[in-house]
Amino acid sequence: MSQGNKKCGEEEVEEDETLAMTGDDDDDDDDLDTFTDGDLDSGCEDGVLGCRDPFSSEVKPRILLMGLRRSGKSSIQKVVFHKMSPNETLFLESTNKICREDVSNSSFVHFQIWDFPGQIDFFDPTFDYEMIFRGTGALIFVIDSQDDYVEALSRLHLTVTRAYKVNPDINFEVFIHKVDGLSDDHKIEKQRDIQKRANDDLVDAALERIHLSFYLTSIYDHSIFEAFSKVVQKLIPELPTLENLLNIFITNSAIEKAFLFDVVSKIYIATDSSPVDMQTYELCCDMIDVVIDISCIYGVMGNEGGIPYDKESMAIIRLNSTSVMYLKEVTKFLALVCFLREESFERKGLIDYNFHCFRKAIQEVFEVRLKVLRSRKLLSHRRRSRQATPNGTPRVPS
Amino acid sequence: MTSTAMKKKVLLMGKSGSGKTSMRSIIFANYIARDTRRLGATIDVEHSHVRFLGNLVLNLWDCGGQDTFMENYFTSQRDNIFRNVEVLIYVFDVESRELEKDMHYYQSCLEAILQNSPDAKVFCLVHKMDLVQEDQRDLIFKEREDDLKRLSRPLECTCFRTSIWDETLYKAWSSIVYQLIPNVQQLETNLRNFAQIIEADEVLLFERATFLVISHYQCKEQRDAHRFEKISNIIKQFKLSCSKLAASFQSMEVRNSNFAAFIDVFTSNTYVMVIMSDPSIPSAATLINIRNARKHFEKLERVDGPKHSLHMRMR
């Protein structure tokens, strides 16, 4: 009886889907609504019922940070999401329990960072890794490149194979971390070596279909932000739409490059199709820093907490090389940062009008997303209340 | 050096490895904090002439701190080093294990100063504070400051806690350099008039190369007492990031619903920062006002030049 109802539910949702964009497994919320932890259970429930219903998992996509002890996981989390200066991370103490950090309140990217203490025992019965891996969008494994990485590689292999068994859709990302002390040649050599060994391990276990992505990172420069940007972009289903909108905007406004940044973490969610130059990205990150720092000093009224980034936030920086950097607020969490020539900037009125259209379009993208998610949530609730035991009493969700 | 420039001698002393050359490099030579790792020990005395505010020349004597040099300074080179000093900056490494020795050298310096340049201003920097746990910093600094003030009598010393990793470095050096600017009062009066005319909340004047705050005006209480050095730090860091891209920053405008900030080139030696809290005033209006004020301040700078050279000839 309940199975039949469920099928009906799925069809209803699919109809809604055609009006919206293509939805898929990972839902991420937009900044117009927040979902509670109660949603975590719905994911588990479906697992228990044995059918993978892609539309009912309303768990926020999780990004897991795993790796050996002292590999740098907590420092990464603090530097990227809590604006900690890299030098202060020297004073951080070892994590001794799983820390789940919810960065949904201040960041566009609604995900949870699970900071695991270095040694996780997969055979420990109290550790329900299945539940954790099921809702995971990306698993980042951090390897300390300054240390001997043989043990790290075997742990990576173990973790990846376990996670893959539970959820084959997880993106596996390997951060080859702490590369600030190495020369460029050395970095490439290390990456090649680690990549080869990790992939060989997978081939030996007949699991070549698992794909690993590798990144060279350090908290002392922008590489960690760049790597996180790439990881997060893979988890955003609206990405092609956002890129398209950016392309249209920059072509019509004679802009050279534009990034859609998450202001708090300086991760960029989307950019236009022209190639990304690391230095340009770094300069944009620095611009955001300057704008936020100055706004924190002068732009706060009363005793408000949080960053003073609001609807009217904007900044113009003129560089001597006849380039202009222009920052405009898009949503509560997102900012558009563009690079353009001074001559193009003379038509500021036109650019502002185009931006106004662009901003409306972005908000429509998120509104559609919200509609889809709301209808899914409604269906999930309806489904739960319809689930009845054969004698008619409603089943209490466990 | 042309005769129209005013030369001020600044002595930078302290034990070997206390951070003198690193500080100097960051403030005057556009190093970022990380680059200072490359600096080696200073041999004997390194002289540098830094042009500041156009017609002011800071004659920096960065004295190597190794024991042999220090001994030398107090004996054979004594007069040469300690004569005509305007400012003595003594740097203490907060983590030093030889406090006794540090104090002994410091006192020798003070004696030499008392004999040769009794009017010199003395600044003590308790440096490398980033190596101290955050909750201990105030306590440790207070202890050192009390000791130093006691030891320095009859001379007065001003103490600062500093680190190359945050804005405290700028606060100390701003205060030091402020003492050396000849026409500071006049600058401040003019700045106040300017600010009142354009209805600004706050106006800051920065030296162009170092971005140290040399003058400011505020019409009402601001929340953050450390904002000057923070702004110096923020802008300087951004300037350095730009230079990595072979670009250099010229001007900036930052807004939100509560304020608008304008940073722009002012005179040939200064930058100005104007804070408006009425965001309805269009940017163009403020920018025109700044442009018109430039000519006036340029004239001020030029007028001072010849006056000083006259002063020097009369001496």
XYZ file of C-alpha atoms in Angstrom, chain A residues 87-88 91 220 277 279-280 282-283 286-287 290-291 293-303 308-310 312-321 325 339, chain B residues 34 130-133 137 165 202 204 222-224 227 230-231 234-235 238 241-242 244-245 247-259 261 263 273 275:
78
model
C 49.539 32.188 11.633
C 46.982 31.814 14.378
C 47.627 27.681 18.394
C 49.308 30.392 3.522
C 43.941 33.377 -14.082
C 46.421 36.068 -10.002
C 43.175 37.712 -11.020
C 43.748 36.360 -5.825
C 43.329 40.058 -6.495
C 42.077 40.686 -1.716
C 39.512 43.198 -2.891
C 39.606 45.204 1.804
C 35.922 45.939 1.305
C 37.546 45.101 6.527
C 36.755 48.725 5.788
C 33.028 48.069 6.111
C 33.623 46.443 9.492
C 35.346 49.573 10.731
C 33.011 52.225 9.385
C 29.885 50.523 8.163
C 28.394 49.051 11.293
C 25.599 50.832 13.072
C 24.796 50.011 16.642
C 25.829 46.641 17.978
C 28.283 44.603 7.523
C 27.587 43.414 4.018
C 24.210 44.578 2.860
C 23.924 48.617 -0.918
C 27.400 47.166 -0.646
C 29.543 48.088 -3.563
C 33.126 49.033 -4.280
C 35.149 50.489 -7.113
C 38.910 50.160 -7.211
C 40.883 51.894 -9.931
C 44.245 50.470 -10.814
C 46.962 52.387 -12.574
C 47.042 49.967 -15.439
C 37.583 46.399 -10.344
C 37.436 43.365 -14.022
C 56.519 36.664 4.862
C 52.469 37.334 17.946
C 54.574 34.642 19.613
C 52.785 35.216 22.896
C 49.424 33.559 23.599
C 49.676 39.675 25.701
C 51.910 40.167 11.419
C 36.264 61.607 9.243
C 42.618 60.749 7.276
C 34.029 56.325 16.201
C 33.674 52.797 17.536
C 37.107 51.479 16.807
C 41.144 51.979 13.115
C 44.128 48.902 10.778
C 43.417 51.015 7.726
C 44.663 46.996 5.070
C 45.566 49.452 2.341
C 46.268 45.611 -0.838
C 48.915 42.485 -3.682
C 48.342 44.773 -6.630
C 52.245 41.302 -7.682
C 50.031 41.732 -10.736
C 49.382 46.927 -11.273
C 49.234 49.639 -8.703
C 46.202 50.893 -6.926
C 45.198 54.452 -7.514
C 41.886 55.106 -5.835
C 39.076 53.302 -4.089
C 35.447 53.781 -3.188
C 33.653 51.511 -0.741
C 30.019 51.802 0.219
C 27.247 50.128 2.064
C 23.932 51.458 3.302
C 25.591 53.199 6.261
C 28.658 54.882 4.862
C 34.603 55.767 2.004
C 40.547 56.823 -0.800
C 40.638 58.980 3.026
C 34.378 58.938 5.292
